Amino acid sequence: MRLLLTGGAGFIGSNLARHLLSQDGYEILVVDKLTYAGQSTTLRTLEGRPGYQFLQADIADAPAMAAALARFQPDAVLNLAAESHVDRSITGPAPFIHSNLVGTYTLLDASLHYYRALNPTRQRAFRFLQVSTDEVYGDLAPGDDAFRESDPYRPSSPYSASKAGADHLVRAWHRTFGLPVLIAMGSNNYGPYQHPEKLIPTVILRAWRQEAIPIYGDGSQQRDWLYVDDHVTALERILADGHPGESYHVGGHCERANLDLARHLCRLMDEFKPRPGGHPYAELIEHVTDRPGHDRRYAMDFSRLRREFGWEPQHAMEQALRHTVQWYLENESWWASMLDPKAE
């Protein structure tokens, strides 16, 4: 398959590109604007690999998207391009509206024109896969059932609202124009190549640098954690076997409170990189003022994915966290410049 993969220099996108190109049968054009969250160094291991191409472009640039589709002639478009950090969306919502809403519209419009020009055989095979988030649903109370695909959207932040709006556009392009779309909602991802602004890398790298580890509020917010390698195998399966117009949840079945997770990561750091004097890294945890509209709990019911495709997460969280901590400790050259741009 020939895949046009947007956001491929980001966390999930780059892991997806590496996964697909490790197999036979894929050619991938990675499209990325290379903002602060999309680092060219993240794709360095793919350079020179057969089947890999890269285009630096904004998905909100209509001529660029039309030209990329016409030149590359993909069998599917996978949209992983997004502004994704909730804190940044609170302090500055405009880039989220631009990338997540305007960008998705522009990519949908270009994809529809491209799709309509395909011959009937290629039209039947074509797919537009939108990668979304559990945050579009808002939050859950402690005893509530996990989110199902049929639940209504109740986004809390500018980020989740922009992603919800993008999903609505994707569904509308299917219902009104017949574009064969798929939507995948993933829970909180973690693993190698995640930007240092996210929770798990923040804890690891703040500990590394002997800095205070900030935890919002009382730290009782719960998330369903999904190892990125499991997420990308689910995306591959949804792309291959999903039914156009449908949504699919991808979860890790692994809920943890933020404070408990931070303490666990500190214990791993105690093991891998002991502090001078033997002091535990957990001493660095510092509770800070909670952010506005902070969702309390997310949980994903991915029984549809299990039932229809036989998909299950394959990585136990304990081992996946150990691997993640070790990866950050061994790859300072990748993350150092993001924490201190002068180090570039």
Tab-separated table of C-alpha atoms in Angstrom:
chain	number	residue	atom	x	y	z
A	1	MET	CA	0.000	0.000	0.000
A	2	ARG	CA	1.013	3.577	-0.645
A	3	LEU	CA	0.196	5.643	2.442
A	4	LEU	CA	0.246	9.410	2.887
A	5	LEU	CA	0.927	9.836	6.609
A	6	THR	CA	0.517	13.321	8.077
A	7	GLY	CA	2.133	14.205	11.391
A	8	GLY	CA	4.710	11.510	10.756
A	9	ALA	CA	7.489	13.373	12.578
A	10	GLY	CA	5.467	13.387	15.789
A	11	PHE	CA	5.288	10.783	18.528
A	12	ILE	CA	2.608	8.363	17.325
A	13	GLY	CA	3.142	9.149	13.644
A	14	SER	CA	6.859	8.363	13.687
A	15	ASN	CA	6.306	5.124	15.598
A	16	LEU	CA	3.620	4.162	13.078
A	17	ALA	CA	5.945	4.918	10.151
A	18	ARG	CA	8.728	2.819	11.687
A	19	HIS	CA	6.324	-0.057	12.346
A	20	LEU	CA	4.918	-0.109	8.827
A	21	LEU	CA	8.266	0.274	7.089
A	22	SER	CA	9.689	-2.621	9.127
A	23	GLN	CA	7.406	-4.836	7.026
A	24	ASP	CA	7.201	-5.532	3.325
A	25	GLY	CA	4.443	-4.023	1.225
A	26	TYR	CA	4.308	-0.370	2.332
A	27	GLU	CA	5.453	2.848	0.713
A	28	ILE	CA	4.987	5.924	2.892
A	29	LEU	CA	5.066	9.648	2.222
A	30	VAL	CA	5.444	11.360	5.595
A	31	VAL	CA	4.039	14.891	5.608
A	32	ASP	CA	4.930	17.101	8.557
A	33	LYS	CA	5.137	20.847	9.162
A	34	LEU	CA	8.041	20.291	11.607
A	35	THR	CA	6.783	22.504	14.387
A	36	TYR	CA	8.326	22.162	17.865
A	37	ALA	CA	6.497	18.814	18.314
A	38	GLY	CA	7.597	17.337	14.978
A	39	GLN	CA	11.357	16.894	15.026
A	40	SER	CA	13.295	15.861	11.917
A	41	THR	CA	15.630	13.885	14.193
A	42	THR	CA	12.709	11.628	15.075
A	43	LEU	CA	12.735	10.332	11.486
A	44	ARG	CA	16.495	9.932	11.162
A	45	THR	CA	16.342	6.134	11.410
A	46	LEU	CA	14.056	6.076	8.355
A	47	GLU	CA	16.302	8.100	6.052
A	48	GLY	CA	17.438	6.051	3.083
A	49	ARG	CA	15.044	3.216	3.828
A	50	PRO	CA	13.255	1.816	0.744
A	51	GLY	CA	9.664	3.012	0.494
A	52	TYR	CA	10.163	6.135	2.615
A	53	GLN	CA	9.681	9.713	1.427
A	54	PHE	CA	9.329	12.963	3.358
A	55	LEU	CA	7.570	16.252	2.576
A	56	GLN	CA	7.729	19.285	4.849
A	57	ALA	CA	4.324	20.928	4.509
A	58	ASP	CA	1.340	22.224	6.482
A	59	ILE	CA	-1.840	20.166	6.071
A	60	ALA	CA	-3.737	23.478	6.004
A	61	ASP	CA	-1.886	24.400	2.784
A	62	ALA	CA	-4.433	23.354	0.144
A	63	PRO	CA	-2.150	23.558	-2.935
A	64	ALA	CA	0.562	21.574	-1.156
A	65	MET	CA	-1.877	18.828	-0.143
A	66	ALA	CA	-3.411	18.595	-3.611
A	67	ALA	CA	0.050	18.378	-5.174
A	68	ALA	CA	1.214	15.705	-2.710
A	69	LEU	CA	-1.816	13.536	-3.394
A	70	ALA	CA	-1.500	13.928	-7.164
A	71	ARG	CA	2.207	13.115	-7.143
A	72	PHE	CA	2.281	10.258	-4.626
A	73	GLN	CA	-1.041	8.613	-5.590
A	74	PRO	CA	-1.718	7.017	-2.169
A	75	ASP	CA	-4.096	4.154	-1.442
A	76	ALA	CA	-4.928	5.756	1.920
A	77	VAL	CA	-4.479	8.990	3.858
A	78	LEU	CA	-3.673	8.686	7.581
A	79	ASN	CA	-4.170	11.957	9.441
A	80	LEU	CA	-2.066	12.088	12.603
A	81	ALA	CA	-1.128	15.759	12.253
A	82	ALA	CA	-2.373	17.655	15.307
A	83	GLU	CA	-1.496	20.133	17.983
A	84	SER	CA	-1.974	17.949	21.050
A	85	HIS	CA	-0.791	19.519	24.314
A	86	VAL	CA	-3.731	20.593	26.499
A	87	ASP	CA	-1.743	23.190	28.469
A	88	ARG	CA	-0.656	24.930	25.261
A	89	SER	CA	-4.258	24.933	24.003
A	90	ILE	CA	-5.321	26.811	27.142
A	91	THR	CA	-2.650	29.502	26.836
A	92	GLY	CA	-2.949	29.783	23.044
A	93	PRO	CA	-5.873	28.067	21.267
A	94	ALA	CA	-5.265	29.533	17.773
A	95	PRO	CA	-2.705	26.939	16.529
A	96	PHE	CA	-5.082	24.162	17.587
A	97	ILE	CA	-7.908	25.636	15.530
A	98	HIS	CA	-5.546	26.046	12.581
A	99	SER	CA	-4.023	22.556	12.607
A	100	ASN	CA	-6.806	20.402	14.011
A	101	LEU	CA	-9.828	22.038	12.387
A	102	VAL	CA	-8.667	24.014	9.352
A	103	GLY	CA	-5.949	21.471	8.624
A	104	THR	CA	-8.322	18.512	8.798
A	105	TYR	CA	-10.863	20.312	6.588
A	106	THR	CA	-8.174	21.127	4.022
A	107	LEU	CA	-6.900	17.552	3.978
A	108	LEU	CA	-10.434	16.168	3.693
A	109	ASP	CA	-11.242	18.484	0.804
A	110	ALA	CA	-8.046	17.585	-1.060
A	111	SER	CA	-8.617	13.875	-0.380
A	112	LEU	CA	-12.187	14.037	-1.668
A	113	HIS	CA	-11.097	15.624	-4.964
A	114	TYR	CA	-8.351	13.021	-5.277
A	115	TYR	CA	-10.744	10.169	-4.416
A	116	ARG	CA	-13.317	11.245	-7.001
A	117	ALA	CA	-10.675	11.067	-9.750
A	118	LEU	CA	-9.697	7.462	-8.935
A	119	ASN	CA	-10.977	4.556	-10.985
A	120	PRO	CA	-13.727	2.423	-9.378
A	121	THR	CA	-11.322	-0.308	-8.233
A	122	ARG	CA	-9.055	2.145	-6.437
A	123	GLN	CA	-12.037	4.002	-4.989
A	124	ARG	CA	-13.283	0.804	-3.345
A	125	ALA	CA	-9.896	0.303	-1.673
A	126	PHE	CA	-9.233	3.930	-0.655
A	127	ARG	CA	-9.467	4.977	3.022
A	128	PHE	CA	-9.075	8.187	5.033
A	129	LEU	CA	-8.060	7.307	8.618
A	130	GLN	CA	-8.493	10.038	11.228
A	131	VAL	CA	-6.568	9.436	14.455
A	132	SER	CA	-8.467	11.023	17.342
A	133	THR	CA	-8.369	10.900	21.136
A	134	ASP	CA	-10.367	9.751	24.161
A	135	GLU	CA	-10.447	13.378	25.323
A	136	VAL	CA	-13.296	14.233	22.930
A	137	TYR	CA	-15.676	12.558	25.407
A	138	GLY	CA	-14.840	14.747	28.400
A	139	ASP	CA	-14.309	12.879	31.653
A	140	LEU	CA	-15.763	10.039	33.691
A	141	ALA	CA	-16.739	9.786	37.342
A	142	PRO	CA	-14.894	7.095	39.364
A	143	GLY	CA	-17.629	4.466	39.002
A	144	ASP	CA	-18.693	5.198	35.422
A	145	ASP	CA	-18.396	2.631	32.647
A	146	ALA	CA	-15.588	3.169	30.152
A	147	PHE	CA	-16.264	5.259	27.055
A	148	ARG	CA	-18.001	3.468	24.169
A	149	GLU	CA	-17.991	4.481	20.506
A	150	SER	CA	-21.657	5.493	20.797
A	151	ASP	CA	-21.078	7.991	23.648
A	152	PRO	CA	-21.688	11.704	22.989
A	153	TYR	CA	-18.821	14.147	22.702
A	154	ARG	CA	-18.291	16.546	25.635
A	155	PRO	CA	-14.835	18.080	25.155
A	156	SER	CA	-13.394	20.138	28.002
A	157	SER	CA	-10.341	21.939	26.583
A	158	PRO	CA	-9.599	23.881	23.396
A	159	TYR	CA	-7.454	20.910	22.338
A	160	SER	CA	-10.186	18.296	22.778
A	161	ALA	CA	-12.796	20.632	21.265
A	162	SER	CA	-10.660	21.074	18.154
A	163	LYS	CA	-10.202	17.305	17.862
A	164	ALA	CA	-13.940	16.749	18.347
A	165	GLY	CA	-14.656	19.275	15.605
A	166	ALA	CA	-12.225	17.486	13.303
A	167	ASP	CA	-13.999	14.168	13.924
A	168	HIS	CA	-17.346	15.779	13.088
A	169	LEU	CA	-15.921	17.068	9.810
A	170	VAL	CA	-14.602	13.601	8.968
A	171	ARG	CA	-18.016	12.038	9.601
A	172	ALA	CA	-19.732	14.735	7.555
A	173	TRP	CA	-17.407	14.115	4.586
A	174	HIS	CA	-18.450	10.461	4.734
A	175	ARG	CA	-22.173	11.062	5.158
A	176	THR	CA	-22.501	13.926	2.668
A	177	PHE	CA	-19.794	13.229	0.091
A	178	GLY	CA	-19.220	9.485	0.431
A	179	LEU	CA	-15.532	9.682	1.356
A	180	PRO	CA	-14.611	6.283	2.915
A	181	VAL	CA	-13.386	7.357	6.336
A	182	LEU	CA	-12.345	5.607	9.548
A	183	ILE	CA	-11.844	7.155	12.994
A	184	ALA	CA	-9.582	5.663	15.667
A	185	MET	CA	-9.757	7.029	19.225
A	186	GLY	CA	-6.703	6.211	21.296
A	187	SER	CA	-6.204	6.533	25.035
A	188	ASN	CA	-3.098	8.143	26.592
A	189	ASN	CA	-0.014	6.907	24.754
A	190	TYR	CA	3.511	6.539	26.097
A	191	GLY	CA	6.806	5.198	24.823
A	192	PRO	CA	9.938	6.269	22.903
A	193	TYR	CA	10.013	9.585	21.020
A	194	GLN	CA	7.256	11.258	23.060
A	195	HIS	CA	7.829	14.993	23.443
A	196	PRO	CA	9.259	16.024	26.841
A	197	GLU	CA	6.213	18.201	27.596
A	198	LYS	CA	3.999	15.135	28.207
A	199	LEU	CA	3.569	13.576	31.664
A	200	ILE	CA	5.760	10.467	31.516
A	201	PRO	CA	8.771	12.124	29.813
A	202	THR	CA	8.366	15.116	32.128
A	203	VAL	CA	8.727	12.914	35.208
A	204	ILE	CA	11.714	11.017	33.771
A	205	LEU	CA	13.597	14.077	32.548
A	206	ARG	CA	12.846	16.298	35.545
A	207	ALA	CA	14.210	13.511	37.729
A	208	TRP	CA	17.271	13.200	35.451
A	209	ARG	CA	17.942	16.937	35.869
A	210	GLN	CA	17.254	16.924	39.636
A	211	GLU	CA	14.359	19.357	39.147
A	212	ALA	CA	10.944	19.571	40.801
A	213	ILE	CA	8.432	17.153	39.259
A	214	PRO	CA	5.101	19.043	38.936
A	215	ILE	CA	1.855	17.143	39.540
A	216	TYR	CA	-1.428	18.962	38.984
A	217	GLY	CA	-3.720	19.228	42.001
A	218	ASP	CA	-3.847	16.145	44.192
A	219	GLY	CA	-2.665	13.880	41.364
A	220	SER	CA	-5.753	11.668	41.506
A	221	GLN	CA	-6.620	12.182	37.815
A	222	GLN	CA	-6.830	8.772	36.160
A	223	ARG	CA	-5.817	7.876	32.617
A	224	ASP	CA	-5.972	4.695	30.569
A	225	TRP	CA	-2.369	4.174	29.425
A	226	LEU	CA	-1.568	2.615	26.029
A	227	TYR	CA	1.936	1.702	24.888
A	228	VAL	CA	2.571	3.282	21.502
A	229	ASP	CA	3.661	-0.003	19.873
A	230	ASP	CA	0.248	-1.464	20.703
A	231	HIS	CA	-1.501	1.624	19.339
A	232	VAL	CA	0.218	1.438	15.967
A	233	THR	CA	-0.639	-2.247	15.490
A	234	ALA	CA	-4.274	-1.351	16.165
A	235	LEU	CA	-4.135	1.468	13.615
A	236	GLU	CA	-2.719	-0.897	11.020
A	237	ARG	CA	-5.551	-3.346	11.680
A	238	ILE	CA	-8.257	-0.646	11.567
A	239	LEU	CA	-6.873	0.638	8.269
A	240	ALA	CA	-6.906	-2.867	6.770
A	241	ASP	CA	-10.238	-4.152	8.088
A	242	GLY	CA	-12.290	-1.221	9.397
A	243	HIS	CA	-15.713	-0.448	7.954
A	244	PRO	CA	-15.995	3.001	6.290
A	245	GLY	CA	-17.896	5.489	8.398
A	246	GLU	CA	-17.146	3.689	11.681
A	247	SER	CA	-15.175	4.615	14.808
A	248	TYR	CA	-12.944	2.305	16.832
A	249	HIS	CA	-11.565	2.680	20.351
A	250	VAL	CA	-7.977	1.712	21.126
A	251	GLY	CA	-7.225	1.374	24.833
A	252	GLY	CA	-4.604	-0.103	27.093
A	253	HIS	CA	-6.919	-1.449	29.817
A	254	CYS	CA	-4.467	0.065	32.276
A	255	GLU	CA	-5.837	2.897	34.408
A	256	ARG	CA	-3.395	4.709	36.687
A	257	ALA	CA	-3.683	7.867	38.770
A	258	ASN	CA	-1.134	10.501	37.750
A	259	LEU	CA	0.483	10.621	41.200
A	260	ASP	CA	0.791	6.831	41.408
A	261	LEU	CA	2.347	6.757	37.950
A	262	ALA	CA	4.832	9.497	38.851
A	263	ARG	CA	5.890	7.613	41.988
A	264	HIS	CA	6.342	4.410	39.977
A	265	LEU	CA	8.542	6.211	37.454
A	266	CYS	CA	10.585	7.663	40.306
A	267	ARG	CA	11.179	4.156	41.654
A	268	LEU	CA	12.409	3.062	38.222
A	269	MET	CA	14.743	6.042	38.159
A	270	ASP	CA	15.981	5.050	41.628
A	271	GLU	CA	16.904	1.696	40.112
A	272	PHE	CA	18.423	2.860	36.815
A	273	LYS	CA	20.091	6.128	37.835
A	274	PRO	CA	20.406	6.426	41.637
A	275	ARG	CA	20.681	9.923	43.085
A	276	PRO	CA	23.792	10.972	44.959
A	277	GLY	CA	23.347	10.094	48.611
A	278	GLY	CA	20.658	7.536	47.795
A	279	HIS	CA	17.767	9.983	48.147
A	280	PRO	CA	14.589	8.813	46.345
A	281	TYR	CA	13.479	10.761	43.280
A	282	ALA	CA	9.934	10.844	44.696
A	283	GLU	CA	11.190	13.630	46.994
A	284	LEU	CA	11.178	15.869	43.910
A	285	ILE	CA	7.405	15.524	43.358
A	286	GLU	CA	5.672	18.855	43.886
A	287	HIS	CA	1.921	19.461	43.757
A	288	VAL	CA	1.010	22.545	41.711
A	289	THR	CA	-2.230	24.408	41.025
A	290	ASP	CA	-4.539	22.319	38.895
A	291	ARG	CA	-5.117	23.463	35.322
A	292	PRO	CA	-8.549	24.847	34.288
A	293	GLY	CA	-11.126	22.265	33.185
A	294	HIS	CA	-8.863	19.326	34.034
A	295	ASP	CA	-10.637	16.045	33.218
A	296	ARG	CA	-10.653	13.645	36.164
A	297	ARG	CA	-10.764	10.257	34.489
A	298	TYR	CA	-10.582	8.598	31.057
A	299	ALA	CA	-11.191	4.932	30.291
A	300	MET	CA	-11.764	3.247	26.936
A	301	ASP	CA	-13.978	0.271	26.141
A	302	PHE	CA	-12.182	-1.334	23.186
A	303	SER	CA	-14.321	-4.482	23.130
A	304	ARG	CA	-15.330	-3.752	19.524
A	305	LEU	CA	-11.700	-3.937	18.398
A	306	ARG	CA	-11.260	-7.161	20.353
A	307	ARG	CA	-14.503	-8.676	19.063
A	308	GLU	CA	-14.190	-7.757	15.377
A	309	PHE	CA	-10.426	-7.935	14.839
A	310	GLY	CA	-9.084	-9.975	17.753
A	311	TRP	CA	-6.830	-7.090	18.804
A	312	GLU	CA	-5.449	-6.882	22.339
A	313	PRO	CA	-2.602	-4.800	23.801
A	314	GLN	CA	0.500	-6.988	23.933
A	315	HIS	CA	2.730	-5.001	26.285
A	316	ALA	CA	2.391	-5.183	30.063
A	317	MET	CA	2.680	-1.685	31.514
A	318	GLU	CA	5.459	-2.554	33.978
A	319	GLN	CA	7.796	-3.805	31.262
A	320	ALA	CA	6.796	-1.090	28.780
A	321	LEU	CA	7.479	1.623	31.379
A	322	ARG	CA	10.873	0.116	32.141
A	323	HIS	CA	11.720	0.153	28.442
A	324	THR	CA	10.479	3.755	28.130
A	325	VAL	CA	12.606	4.986	31.037
A	326	GLN	CA	15.666	3.202	29.657
A	327	TRP	CA	15.060	4.691	26.206
A	328	TYR	CA	15.055	8.261	27.546
A	329	LEU	CA	18.167	7.603	29.625
A	330	GLU	CA	19.965	6.300	26.533
A	331	ASN	CA	18.763	8.974	24.068
A	332	GLU	CA	19.698	12.320	25.585
A	333	SER	CA	20.846	13.473	22.135
A	334	TRP	CA	17.234	13.286	20.927
A	335	TRP	CA	15.513	15.217	23.739
A	336	ALA	CA	18.177	17.607	25.053
A	337	SER	CA	17.615	20.323	22.448
A	338	MET	CA	13.875	20.320	23.137
A	339	LEU	CA	14.483	21.203	26.751
A	340	ASP	CA	17.238	23.679	25.924
A	341	PRO	CA	17.115	24.999	22.309
A	342	LYS	CA	20.618	26.472	22.768
A	343	ALA	CA	21.937	22.898	22.905
A	344	GLU	CA	21.153	22.373	19.216
